[in-house]
Tab-separated table of C-alpha atoms and ligand atoms in Angstrom:
chain	number	residue	atom	x	y	z
J	149	MET	CA	17.377	-36.769	-15.260
J	150	GLN	CA	19.370	-33.597	-14.644
J	151	HIS	CA	18.309	-30.219	-16.012
J	152	SER	CA	20.801	-27.459	-16.372
J	153	ILE	CA	20.676	-23.818	-17.378
J	154	ALA	CA	21.756	-24.931	-20.852
J	155	ASP	CA	18.254	-26.376	-21.332
J	156	THR	CA	16.863	-22.860	-21.378
J	157	ALA	CA	19.588	-21.264	-23.479
J	158	PRO	CA	18.310	-18.580	-25.860
J	159	GLY	CA	16.743	-20.055	-28.955
J	160	SER	CA	15.892	-23.370	-27.331
J	161	ASP	CA	13.332	-23.770	-24.560
J	162	LEU	CA	13.690	-20.237	-23.294
J	163	SER	CA	11.435	-18.689	-25.865
J	164	ALA	CA	8.771	-21.376	-25.528
J	165	LEU	CA	8.949	-21.249	-21.743
J	166	TRP	CA	8.567	-17.503	-21.442
J	167	ARG	CA	5.926	-17.262	-24.145
J	168	ARG	CA	3.915	-19.903	-22.331
J	169	ALA	CA	4.252	-18.041	-19.017
J	170	ALA	CA	3.062	-14.871	-20.760
J	171	GLU	CA	0.133	-16.781	-22.279
J	172	LEU	CA	-0.877	-18.143	-18.896
J	173	GLY	CA	-0.707	-14.645	-17.397
J	174	ILE	CA	-2.717	-13.220	-20.277
J	175	GLY	CA	-5.338	-15.941	-19.894
J	176	PHE	CA	-5.727	-15.179	-16.210
J	177	ARG	CA	-6.035	-11.444	-16.681
J	178	ALA	CA	-8.305	-11.681	-19.734
J	179	GLY	CA	-10.874	-13.658	-17.775
J	180	ILE	CA	-10.621	-11.674	-14.556
J	181	ALA	CA	-13.863	-9.684	-14.927
J	182	ASP	CA	-15.965	-12.787	-15.511
J	183	ARG	CA	-14.605	-15.068	-12.863
J	184	PRO	CA	-15.922	-14.972	-9.289
J	185	GLN	CA	-14.166	-12.133	-7.499
J	186	ARG	CA	-13.108	-14.497	-4.710
J	187	PRO	CA	-10.810	-17.561	-4.685
J	188	GLN	CA	-12.458	-20.857	-5.672
J	189	ALA	CA	-10.318	-22.893	-3.309
J	190	GLY	CA	-9.334	-22.039	0.255
J	191	TYR	CA	-6.012	-22.119	2.019
J	192	HIS	CA	-6.326	-25.684	3.258
J	193	GLU	CA	-7.220	-26.987	-0.199
J	194	MET	CA	-4.249	-25.118	-1.624
J	195	ARG	CA	-1.940	-26.635	0.977
J	196	GLU	CA	-3.134	-30.052	-0.069
J	197	ALA	CA	-2.793	-29.230	-3.757
J	198	PHE	CA	0.830	-28.148	-3.391
J	199	ALA	CA	1.921	-30.640	-0.729
J	200	ALA	CA	4.669	-32.920	-2.046
J	201	PRO	CA	7.981	-34.315	-0.858
J	202	THR	CA	11.121	-32.319	-1.625
J	203	PRO	CA	11.927	-32.968	-5.298
J	204	GLU	CA	14.992	-35.190	-5.544
J	205	ASP	CA	15.543	-34.783	-9.284
J	206	GLY	CA	14.665	-31.813	-11.397
J	207	ALA	CA	11.871	-31.638	-13.954
J	208	PRO	CA	11.517	-29.789	-17.258
J	209	ALA	CA	10.870	-26.099	-16.540
J	210	ALA	CA	7.976	-26.023	-19.024
J	211	GLN	CA	6.204	-28.736	-17.062
J	212	VAL	CA	6.935	-27.011	-13.749
J	213	ILE	CA	5.369	-23.765	-14.983
J	214	GLU	CA	2.285	-25.619	-16.299
J	215	ASP	CA	1.949	-27.308	-12.914
J	216	LEU	CA	2.357	-24.044	-11.051
J	217	ALA	CA	-0.382	-22.305	-13.020
J	218	ARG	CA	-2.758	-25.275	-12.846
J	219	LEU	CA	-2.265	-25.808	-9.111
J	220	ALA	CA	-2.373	-22.131	-8.142
J	221	GLU	CA	-5.257	-20.902	-10.271
J	222	PRO	CA	-8.157	-22.093	-8.049
J	223	GLY	CA	-6.533	-20.371	-5.076
J	224	LEU	CA	-5.918	-17.040	-6.772
J	225	HIS	CA	-7.950	-14.032	-5.688
J	226	ALA	CA	-9.213	-11.669	-8.395
J	227	MET	CA	-7.412	-8.766	-6.725
J	228	THR	CA	-6.808	-7.115	-10.072
J	229	GLY	CA	-10.483	-7.550	-10.979
J	230	PRO	CA	-12.820	-4.633	-11.644
J	231	ARG	CA	-15.147	-5.484	-8.750
J	232	PHE	CA	-12.594	-6.091	-6.043
J	233	PHE	CA	-13.320	-3.784	-3.082
J	234	GLY	CA	-11.568	-5.710	-0.322
J	235	TRP	CA	-8.714	-3.899	1.408
J	236	VAL	CA	-6.755	-1.106	-0.234
J	237	ILE	CA	-5.209	-3.032	-3.105
J	238	GLY	CA	-4.177	-1.799	-6.539
J	239	SER	CA	-4.623	-3.803	-9.696
J	240	SER	CA	-1.092	-4.358	-11.096
J	241	HIS	CA	-1.438	-2.233	-14.237
J	242	PRO	CA	-0.618	-4.169	-17.441
J	243	ALA	CA	2.189	-1.745	-18.332
J	244	GLY	CA	3.712	-2.237	-14.892
J	245	VAL	CA	3.454	-6.015	-15.197
J	246	ALA	CA	5.148	-5.896	-18.611
J	247	ALA	CA	7.957	-3.762	-17.199
J	248	ASP	CA	8.167	-6.103	-14.244
J	249	TRP	CA	8.529	-9.123	-16.526
J	250	LEU	CA	11.420	-7.359	-18.231
J	251	THR	CA	12.861	-6.461	-14.831
J	252	SER	CA	12.882	-10.151	-13.918
J	253	ALA	CA	14.270	-11.165	-17.300
J	254	TRP	CA	17.032	-8.564	-17.046
J	255	GLY	CA	17.868	-9.747	-13.520
J	256	GLN	CA	19.469	-6.514	-12.393
J	257	ASN	CA	20.667	-6.208	-8.819
J	258	CYS	CA	20.243	-2.485	-8.432
J	259	GLY	CA	22.181	-1.869	-5.245
J	260	ASN	CA	24.535	0.625	-6.860
J	261	HIS	CA	24.798	2.627	-10.059
J	262	HIS	CA	28.102	1.102	-11.191
J	263	ALA	CA	26.581	-2.362	-11.335
J	264	THR	CA	23.433	-1.373	-13.159
J	265	PRO	CA	23.471	2.132	-14.624
J	266	ALA	CA	20.047	1.803	-16.263
J	267	ALA	CA	18.228	0.736	-13.108
J	268	ALA	CA	19.908	3.440	-11.013
J	269	ALA	CA	19.169	6.174	-13.538
J	270	VAL	CA	15.545	5.139	-13.980
J	271	GLU	CA	15.015	5.271	-10.216
J	272	GLU	CA	16.367	8.792	-10.159
J	273	VAL	CA	14.076	9.956	-12.947
J	274	ALA	CA	11.058	8.148	-11.509
J	275	ALA	CA	11.819	9.701	-8.100
J	276	ARG	CA	11.710	13.183	-9.620
J	277	TRP	CA	8.420	12.379	-11.349
J	278	LEU	CA	6.939	11.056	-8.087
J	279	LEU	CA	7.870	14.254	-6.217
J	280	ASP	CA	6.380	16.331	-9.007
J	281	LEU	CA	3.131	14.328	-9.160
J	282	LEU	CA	2.755	14.327	-5.371
J	283	ARG	CA	3.715	18.028	-5.241
J	284	LEU	CA	6.472	17.509	-2.680
J	285	PRO	CA	9.697	19.547	-2.589
J	286	ALA	CA	11.946	18.633	-5.542
J	287	ASP	CA	15.029	18.168	-3.340
J	288	CYS	CA	13.479	15.400	-1.235
J	289	SER	CA	15.180	11.998	-1.165
J	290	VAL	CA	13.249	8.926	-2.308
J	291	GLY	CA	13.930	5.282	-1.448
J	292	PHE	CA	12.236	2.584	-3.528
J	293	VAL	CA	11.097	0.015	-0.983
J	294	THR	CA	8.741	-2.960	-0.854
J	295	GLY	CA	5.683	-1.099	0.419
J	296	ALA	CA	4.346	1.473	2.835
J	297	THR	CA	5.246	-0.537	5.937
J	298	ILE	CA	8.934	-0.428	5.062
J	299	ALA	CA	8.558	3.122	3.768
J	300	SER	CA	7.371	4.118	7.246
J	301	PHE	CA	10.206	2.112	8.757
J	302	VAL	CA	12.680	4.106	6.636
J	303	GLY	CA	11.017	7.477	7.298
J	304	LEU	CA	10.929	6.804	11.036
J	305	ALA	CA	14.538	5.559	11.027
J	306	ALA	CA	15.550	8.897	9.481
J	307	ALA	CA	13.382	10.667	12.063
J	308	ARG	CA	15.002	8.733	14.911
J	309	SER	CA	18.440	9.561	13.561
J	310	GLU	CA	17.726	13.265	13.175
J	311	VAL	CA	15.908	14.033	16.438
J	312	LEU	CA	18.640	12.212	18.378
J	313	ARG	CA	21.411	13.923	16.414
J	314	ARG	CA	19.825	17.251	17.392
J	315	ALA	CA	20.002	16.046	21.008
J	316	GLY	CA	23.711	15.203	20.587
J	317	TRP	CA	23.303	11.438	20.195
J	318	ASP	CA	24.563	9.265	17.315
J	319	VAL	CA	22.005	6.470	17.192
J	320	GLU	CA	23.583	4.731	14.177
J	321	ALA	CA	26.807	4.227	16.119
J	322	LYS	CA	25.587	3.894	19.664
J	323	GLY	CA	22.108	2.453	19.371
J	324	LEU	CA	19.292	3.341	21.709
J	325	PHE	CA	20.779	2.191	25.020
J	326	GLY	CA	21.451	5.321	27.049
J	327	ALA	CA	19.968	7.596	24.383
J	328	PRO	CA	17.709	10.506	25.284
J	329	GLU	CA	14.100	9.332	25.275
J	330	ILE	CA	12.082	10.065	22.175
J	331	ARG	CA	8.436	11.009	22.563
J	332	VAL	CA	6.283	9.464	19.841
J	333	LEU	CA	2.824	10.918	19.150
J	334	ILE	CA	0.447	9.009	16.891
J	335	GLY	CA	-3.266	9.132	16.041
J	336	ASP	CA	-5.551	6.635	17.721
J	337	ASP	CA	-6.681	5.247	14.337
J	338	ALA	CA	-3.255	4.869	12.727
J	339	HIS	CA	-2.542	1.802	10.581
J	340	THR	CA	-1.091	-1.208	12.413
J	341	SER	CA	1.903	-1.268	10.052
J	342	VAL	CA	3.190	1.986	11.563
J	343	PHE	CA	3.182	0.360	14.981
J	344	SER	CA	5.189	-2.473	13.402
J	345	ALA	CA	7.710	0.056	12.106
J	346	LEU	CA	8.022	1.560	15.598
J	347	GLN	CA	8.529	-1.943	16.972
J	348	PHE	CA	11.322	-2.696	14.474
J	349	LEU	CA	13.072	0.564	15.410
J	350	GLY	CA	13.203	-0.068	19.144
J	351	LEU	CA	10.692	2.709	19.755
J	352	GLY	CA	8.050	0.257	20.947
J	353	HIS	CA	4.493	-0.042	19.729
J	354	ASP	CA	3.050	0.599	23.179
J	355	ARG	CA	5.235	3.395	24.502
J	356	VAL	CA	3.552	5.952	22.259
J	357	VAL	CA	1.148	8.754	23.101
J	358	ARG	CA	-2.083	8.032	21.265
J	359	VAL	CA	-3.866	11.199	20.203
J	360	ALA	CA	-7.673	11.363	20.067
J	361	THR	CA	-9.399	11.216	16.694
J	362	ASP	CA	-12.844	12.229	15.426
J	363	ARG	CA	-15.657	10.044	14.018
J	364	ASN	CA	-13.718	9.585	10.764
J	365	GLY	CA	-10.512	8.614	12.565
J	366	ARG	CA	-8.884	12.002	11.868
J	367	ILE	CA	-6.528	13.405	14.511
J	368	ASP	CA	-8.136	16.102	16.641
J	369	ALA	CA	-5.869	19.131	16.123
J	370	ALA	CA	-6.524	20.609	19.592
J	371	ALA	CA	-5.795	17.287	21.289
J	372	PHE	CA	-2.611	17.032	19.241
J	373	ALA	CA	-1.527	20.553	20.276
J	374	ARG	CA	-2.056	19.630	23.931
J	375	ALA	CA	-0.035	16.425	23.495
J	376	VAL	CA	2.874	18.313	21.904
J	377	ALA	CA	2.817	20.932	24.690
J	378	ALA	CA	2.704	18.276	27.416
J	379	GLY	CA	6.346	17.255	27.087
J	380	GLU	CA	9.778	18.197	25.853
J	381	GLY	CA	12.864	16.635	24.320
J	382	PRO	CA	13.244	14.689	21.080
J	383	LEU	CA	9.867	14.358	19.373
J	384	ILE	CA	8.527	12.251	16.516
J	385	ALA	CA	4.911	12.763	15.480
J	386	ILE	CA	3.096	10.507	13.031
J	387	ALA	CA	0.177	11.597	10.902
J	388	GLN	CA	-1.881	9.592	8.457
J	389	ALA	CA	-3.139	10.429	5.003
J	390	GLY	CA	-5.882	7.918	4.344
J	391	GLN	CA	-7.390	6.077	7.306
J	392	LEU	CA	-7.914	2.586	5.952
J	393	ASN	CA	-11.635	2.465	6.743
J	394	THR	CA	-12.677	6.059	6.159
J	395	GLY	CA	-10.002	7.645	3.945
J	396	ALA	CA	-9.638	10.501	6.478
J	397	ILE	CA	-6.531	12.694	6.207
J	398	ASP	CA	-5.016	14.166	9.378
J	399	PRO	CA	-4.722	17.986	9.749
J	400	VAL	CA	-1.035	18.117	8.889
J	401	ALA	CA	-1.096	21.856	8.105
J	402	GLU	CA	-1.926	22.444	11.771
J	403	MET	CA	0.315	19.704	13.133
J	404	ALA	CA	3.563	20.389	11.282
J	405	PRO	CA	4.376	23.862	12.716
J	406	LEU	CA	3.799	22.607	16.281
J	407	VAL	CA	6.184	19.687	15.812
J	408	GLN	CA	8.839	21.668	13.991
J	409	ALA	CA	8.762	24.471	16.604
J	410	GLN	CA	9.962	21.830	19.101
J	411	GLY	CA	12.706	20.596	16.794
J	412	GLY	CA	10.704	17.449	16.144
J	413	TRP	CA	10.008	15.403	13.003
J	414	LEU	CA	6.583	14.803	11.472
J	415	HIS	CA	6.152	11.582	9.463
J	416	VAL	CA	3.093	10.925	7.293
J	417	ASP	CA	1.794	7.446	6.496
J	418	GLY	CA	0.207	8.249	3.166
J	419	ALA	CA	0.072	4.696	1.804
J	420	PHE	CA	-2.744	5.519	-0.590
J	421	ALA	CA	-4.147	8.992	0.122
J	422	LEU	CA	-0.936	10.890	-0.566
J	423	TRP	CA	-2.086	10.335	-4.157
J	424	ALA	CA	-5.063	12.634	-3.531
J	425	ARG	CA	-2.460	15.343	-4.175
J	426	ALA	CA	-2.049	14.112	-7.752
J	427	CYS	CA	-5.657	14.871	-8.686
J	428	PRO	CA	-7.109	18.404	-8.899
J	429	GLU	CA	-10.546	17.162	-7.726
J	430	THR	CA	-9.145	15.783	-4.466
J	431	ALA	CA	-6.056	17.960	-3.951
J	432	ALA	CA	-7.792	20.278	-1.471
J	433	LEU	CA	-8.262	17.346	0.935
J	434	ALA	CA	-4.511	16.779	0.998
J	435	GLU	CA	-3.222	20.368	1.230
J	436	GLY	CA	-0.611	20.837	3.940
J	437	LEU	CA	0.826	17.323	3.680
J	438	GLU	CA	3.839	18.872	1.953
J	439	LEU	CA	4.809	20.454	5.296
J	440	ALA	CA	5.833	17.132	6.855
J	441	ASP	CA	9.425	15.861	7.178
J	442	SER	CA	8.848	12.430	5.668
J	443	TRP	CA	6.177	10.459	3.822
J	444	ALA	CA	5.497	6.803	3.190
J	445	THR	CA	3.435	5.851	0.200
J	446	ASP	CA	2.764	2.849	-1.978
J	447	GLY	CA	3.242	2.217	-5.660
J	448	HIS	CA	1.206	-0.980	-5.478
J	449	LYS	CA	-1.942	0.762	-4.295
J	450	TRP	CA	-3.218	3.841	-6.091
J	451	LEU	CA	-0.416	3.982	-8.676
J	452	GLN	CA	-1.214	0.326	-9.621
J	453	THR	CA	2.386	-0.935	-9.847
J	454	PRO	CA	2.867	-4.677	-9.358
J	455	TYR	CA	4.029	-5.836	-5.931
J	456	ASP	CA	6.358	-5.025	-4.143
J	457	CYS	CA	6.607	-1.290	-4.505
J	458	GLY	CA	6.557	1.610	-2.081
J	459	TYR	CA	8.368	4.916	-1.687
J	460	ALA	CA	10.097	6.346	1.397
J	461	ILE	CA	10.371	10.088	0.898
J	462	THR	CA	12.117	12.571	3.190
J	463	ARG	CA	12.845	16.274	3.226
J	464	HIS	CA	16.221	15.510	4.857
J	465	PRO	CA	18.374	13.477	2.447
J	466	GLU	CA	21.333	13.424	4.856
J	467	ALA	CA	19.316	11.948	7.708
J	468	HIS	CA	17.751	9.505	5.256
J	469	ARG	CA	21.164	8.273	4.064
J	470	ARG	CA	22.683	8.263	7.517
J	471	ALA	CA	19.894	5.987	8.731
J	472	MET	CA	20.160	3.548	5.809
J	473	THR	CA	23.627	3.459	4.341
J	474	ILE	CA	25.619	0.290	4.590
J	475	ALA	CA	29.246	1.304	4.107
J	476	ALA	CA	31.452	-1.563	2.981
J	477	SER	CA	34.947	-1.303	1.578
J	478	TYR	CA	34.312	-3.730	-1.288
J	479	LEU	CA	31.496	-1.555	-2.627
J	480	PRO	CA	32.331	1.333	-4.945
J	481	ALA	CA	31.827	4.676	-3.200
J	482	ALA	CA	29.268	6.990	-4.756
J	483	GLU	CA	30.661	10.168	-6.194
J	484	ALA	CA	29.173	13.455	-5.098
J	485	GLY	CA	25.778	13.873	-6.701
J	486	ASP	CA	25.610	10.260	-7.815
J	487	ARG	CA	22.801	8.279	-6.288
J	488	ASP	CA	23.041	4.653	-5.296
J	489	PRO	CA	19.590	3.076	-4.910
J	490	SER	CA	20.713	1.127	-1.823
J	491	HIS	CA	21.590	4.300	0.086
J	492	TYR	CA	17.936	5.053	0.747
J	493	VAL	CA	16.580	1.614	1.657
J	494	PRO	CA	17.375	-1.147	4.154
J	495	GLU	CA	18.450	-3.719	1.541
J	496	LEU	CA	21.631	-4.046	-0.513
J	497	SER	CA	20.812	-6.618	-3.200
J	498	ARG	CA	17.427	-5.641	-4.495
J	499	ARG	CA	14.959	-5.645	-7.321
J	500	ALA	CA	15.018	-2.783	-9.826
J	501	ARG	CA	11.646	-1.374	-8.789
J	502	GLY	CA	12.163	1.825	-10.717
J	503	PHE	CA	11.404	0.222	-14.086
J	504	ALA	CA	7.741	-0.569	-13.323
J	505	THR	CA	7.206	2.808	-11.646
J	506	TRP	CA	8.723	4.587	-14.648
J	507	ALA	CA	6.600	2.572	-17.100
J	508	ILE	CA	3.314	3.226	-15.305
J	509	ILE	CA	3.897	6.942	-14.884
J	510	LYS	CA	4.807	7.148	-18.574
J	511	THR	CA	1.762	5.118	-19.578
J	512	LEU	CA	-0.773	7.035	-17.488
J	513	GLY	CA	0.854	10.440	-17.396
J	514	ARG	CA	-0.135	13.142	-14.934
J	515	ALA	CA	-3.553	13.341	-16.603
J	516	GLY	CA	-4.197	9.599	-16.446
J	517	ILE	CA	-3.265	9.375	-12.772
J	518	ALA	CA	-5.490	12.348	-11.922
J	519	GLU	CA	-8.364	10.841	-13.934
J	520	MET	CA	-8.055	7.507	-12.134
J	521	VAL	CA	-7.934	8.965	-8.615
J	522	GLY	CA	-10.845	11.287	-9.380
J	523	ARG	CA	-12.896	8.471	-10.937
J	524	HIS	CA	-12.369	6.167	-7.961
J	525	CYS	CA	-13.516	8.875	-5.548
J	526	ARG	CA	-16.593	9.642	-7.658
J	527	LEU	CA	-17.462	5.941	-7.833
J	528	ALA	CA	-17.139	5.675	-4.039
J	529	ARG	CA	-19.550	8.597	-3.590
J	530	ARG	CA	-21.914	7.133	-6.181
J	531	MET	CA	-22.042	3.756	-4.431
J	532	ALA	CA	-22.433	5.389	-1.009
J	533	ALA	CA	-25.307	7.564	-2.269
J	534	THR	CA	-27.313	4.605	-3.588
J	535	LEU	CA	-26.542	2.311	-0.681
J	536	GLY	CA	-27.149	5.041	1.915
J	537	ALA	CA	-30.569	5.829	0.422
J	538	THR	CA	-31.706	2.227	1.025
J	539	SER	CA	-33.680	1.473	4.139
J	540	GLY	CA	-31.691	-0.436	6.743
J	541	ILE	CA	-28.262	0.596	5.381
J	542	THR	CA	-26.138	3.208	7.164
J	543	ILE	CA	-23.034	4.839	5.673
J	544	LEU	CA	-20.744	5.409	8.651
J	545	ASN	CA	-18.050	7.717	7.273
J	546	ASP	CA	-17.969	10.982	5.368
J	547	VAL	CA	-17.183	9.691	1.899
J	548	THR	CA	-14.664	12.301	0.802
J	549	LEU	CA	-12.138	9.956	-0.789
J	550	ASN	CA	-12.308	6.336	-2.046
J	551	GLN	CA	-13.303	4.519	1.145
J	552	VAL	CA	-16.844	3.627	2.265
J	553	ILE	CA	-17.866	1.816	5.443
J	554	LEU	CA	-21.441	0.726	5.962
J	555	SER	CA	-23.567	-1.318	8.303
J	556	PHE	CA	-26.830	-3.158	7.819
J	557	GLY	CA	-29.916	-3.480	9.997
J	558	ALA	CA	-30.257	0.133	11.143
J	559	GLY	CA	-32.401	0.373	14.276
J	560	ARG	CA	-32.194	-3.329	15.165
J	561	GLY	CA	-29.644	-2.989	17.961
J	562	ASP	CA	-25.882	-3.532	17.911
J	563	GLU	CA	-25.751	-7.298	18.185
J	564	ALA	CA	-28.468	-7.976	15.616
J	565	GLY	CA	-26.990	-5.319	13.314
J	566	ASP	CA	-23.509	-6.840	13.509
J	567	ARG	CA	-24.966	-10.250	12.670
J	568	LEU	CA	-26.835	-8.863	9.665
J	569	THR	CA	-23.740	-7.048	8.391
J	570	GLN	CA	-21.714	-10.245	8.645
J	571	GLN	CA	-24.450	-12.175	6.824
J	572	VAL	CA	-24.521	-9.645	3.983
J	573	ILE	CA	-20.720	-9.918	3.651
J	574	GLU	CA	-20.916	-13.731	3.598
J	575	THR	CA	-23.711	-13.586	1.008
J	576	ILE	CA	-21.841	-11.318	-1.412
J	577	GLN	CA	-18.642	-13.322	-1.015
J	578	ARG	CA	-20.552	-16.518	-1.862
J	579	ASP	CA	-22.264	-14.859	-4.827
J	580	GLY	CA	-18.906	-13.656	-6.181
J	581	ALA	CA	-20.083	-10.685	-8.258
J	582	LEU	CA	-17.844	-8.491	-6.134
J	583	PHE	CA	-15.439	-8.958	-3.262
J	584	ALA	CA	-15.745	-6.889	-0.100
J	585	GLY	CA	-14.739	-7.703	3.432
J	586	GLY	CA	-15.593	-6.651	6.942
J	587	ALA	CA	-13.830	-4.834	9.731
J	588	ARG	CA	-14.523	-3.626	13.250
J	589	TRP	CA	-15.009	0.108	13.498
J	590	ARG	CA	-15.927	1.933	16.708
J	591	GLY	CA	-16.944	-1.370	18.291
J	592	ARG	CA	-19.263	-2.446	15.449
J	593	TRP	CA	-19.014	-4.755	12.435
J	594	VAL	CA	-18.901	-2.873	9.162
J	595	MET	CA	-18.551	-3.695	5.490
J	596	ARG	CA	-15.593	-1.937	3.864
J	597	LEU	CA	-15.499	-0.836	0.257
J	598	SER	CA	-12.163	0.380	-1.119
J	599	VAL	CA	-12.490	1.798	-4.609
J	600	ILE	CA	-8.947	1.577	-5.948
J	601	SER	CA	-8.881	-1.029	-8.713
J	602	GLY	CA	-7.335	0.682	-11.743
J	603	GLN	CA	-9.825	-0.055	-14.469
J	604	MET	CA	-13.047	0.071	-12.447
J	605	THR	CA	-15.868	1.767	-14.343
J	606	GLU	CA	-19.263	3.175	-13.433
J	607	ALA	CA	-20.823	-0.038	-14.798
J	608	ASP	CA	-18.657	-2.141	-12.460
J	609	ALA	CA	-19.558	0.042	-9.490
J	610	ASP	CA	-23.263	-0.146	-10.341
J	611	ARG	CA	-23.127	-3.905	-10.763
J	612	ALA	CA	-21.413	-4.191	-7.382
J	613	THR	CA	-23.973	-1.890	-5.755
J	614	ALA	CA	-26.810	-3.981	-7.213
J	615	ALA	CA	-25.202	-7.163	-5.868
J	616	ILE	CA	-24.900	-5.640	-2.385
J	617	LEU	CA	-28.548	-4.536	-2.470
J	618	LYS	CA	-29.620	-7.992	-3.609
J	619	ALA	CA	-27.649	-9.606	-0.784
J	620	TRP	CA	-29.215	-7.222	1.719
J	621	ASP	CA	-32.690	-8.081	0.384
J	622	GLU	CA	-31.999	-11.785	0.845
J	623	VAL	CA	-30.567	-11.402	4.340
J	624	ARG	CA	-33.385	-9.070	5.344
J	625	GLY	CA	-35.959	-11.547	3.983
J	626	ASP	CA	-34.407	-14.423	5.934
J	627	ASN	CA	-34.416	-12.343	9.118
J	628	ALA	CA	-37.865	-10.736	8.727
B	807	PLP	C1	-1.738	-0.536	3.101
B	807	PLP	C2	-1.420	0.462	4.133
B	807	PLP	C3	-0.207	0.400	4.839
B	807	PLP	C4	0.782	-0.715	4.649
B	807	PLP	O1	1.264	-0.716	3.355
B	807	PLP	P1	1.983	-2.003	2.739
B	807	PLP	O2	2.214	-1.607	1.344
B	807	PLP	O3	0.976	-3.113	2.896
B	807	PLP	O4	3.209	-2.266	3.509
B	807	PLP	C5	0.066	1.396	5.730
B	807	PLP	N1	-0.810	2.391	5.955
B	807	PLP	C6	-1.992	2.473	5.325
B	807	PLP	C7	-2.908	3.622	5.624
B	807	PLP	C8	-2.341	1.510	4.380
B	807	PLP	O5	-3.506	1.587	3.736
C-alpha cells in the first residue's frame, strides 16, 4: 500500500500523529528521574533491534512512530535526567524542546531573511540577548551553529582570514598554498574538538605550539608570554574557558594584550564556562574573557537548549562574514544592516535554531540562568566536600566551577588505585542511581562529575553522593 502526504493532511492523521509523538516524549521525560540513569540496552542490542531490510513499501506513519519509540527506548540514555553527571551535557529544557517541536513543524529553512523573516529576526534578537548575558561587546557578530566544535571552526576561520589579510593574503580566494605561515598557540589541555577545527581549516592539529598548563589544566601565563615572544608573523592563539575535567579557565586577561600587540587573534573555546559570566557568583572566574577576538560556546550545554545548538561569536563581523559567506547570484543580496543567518555559519539550508534559544532565554531570564549556573557550581562543591572528606577518596582538581574529578584508593599505588577507580565507576553504572564516567587525567584514571543538568537539586546531588560512597564501600570491601 502507498502512503502519501495526503494521509497526514491537517484534520486527519496529522493531529493524532503529532499528539501521540508528544505523548511518547512526555512519557519518557516524566519517568526520567526514576529510571536507571544509564541505557538498558547496549549498542549491539540496538543494532539488532533496528536491523531490517530496506522497506519496499511504506507503512502508516502512526505505526512507524510507535515502532521507533518502542525500539529506541531501551537504548536511550537518561542524559536529561537529574542524576546524569557524565560528560558536559545539558538537559534539553522543556521550553526549548517545545520551541524545537514548533521549529520542526514550521519547517523553516532559515538561510536568509527574505525566505523566513521570523526565524531571521528571532536569531538577531537572541544574538543580542546572548551578548548581553555573556557580557560581550554588543557589536559582536553571532553565528548560530550546531555546537562548540563548529563554533570554534567558525571563529578560527575568521581568525585565519583576518591574520592573513593583515599579512596581505586573501585566504578565501587563494587558499593556504603559498600563504604566509600562521603560528598557532594552544594550551596543552585544550579540548580535542579544537584540534579538529584546526584540522578542518588546513592549520593542522599537530603543527601547533602547545603551551604548558598547571595542575588544573590552566595555561601558564609566563609560558604563554614566552611562546608569543618566540616568533613573529601571523598569530592565532587559542584559550579555553572550562577545561572539560577541571573547569579551569585560562588567564585571558593576561593573554589577550600579548596576542593583540603582535597583530594576532585570540580565540576562546568557552563551550560551557563562558556561561560563568552570566552568574554573579562565578563571574569573577571569567573576567577578562571579553578581551578575546572570538568565542565558541554551546547552547546545548549550560543554556540547556535541545541539540544541535552552539554560538560562534566574534568581535570582527567583517572577518566573520568574509570567512563564511557563500555568494550566489540566485540568492537575494542582504541590504545594509540586514542580517542573513547563513552569513555567519558554514551552512546555507539550515534549521531555525534561534527559536529554541529565544524561548529558553525568555523562560529562564537573566535571573534564572544565573540561579542555575550558581546552583550547579554549589552542588559540585557540596559533592566534592563530602566525597573528599571520605577516607580513600581524593579530589584532584580545585572545584571552582561545576567539574569534579576524583580517584579512589588513595595510598595504594597508581595501578591499584586506577583499578579501584574503574571498579567504582562500573559499580555505580550498574547500580544506575546516577551516571558518571571515567577519564585519564595526568596519567591516572579518574571519575568525572559534570554538574550541568538543568533541574538538578541538592537532593539529587546528595543521592548521587550517597550512591558513590556506597559503591566505594562495596569495592573497598571486595578489595580489603
Ligand atoms: C563539549 C565541548 C566542546 C565541543 O562542543 P560540541 O558542542 O560537542 O561540539 C568543546 N570544548 C569544550 C571545552 C567542551 O566541553
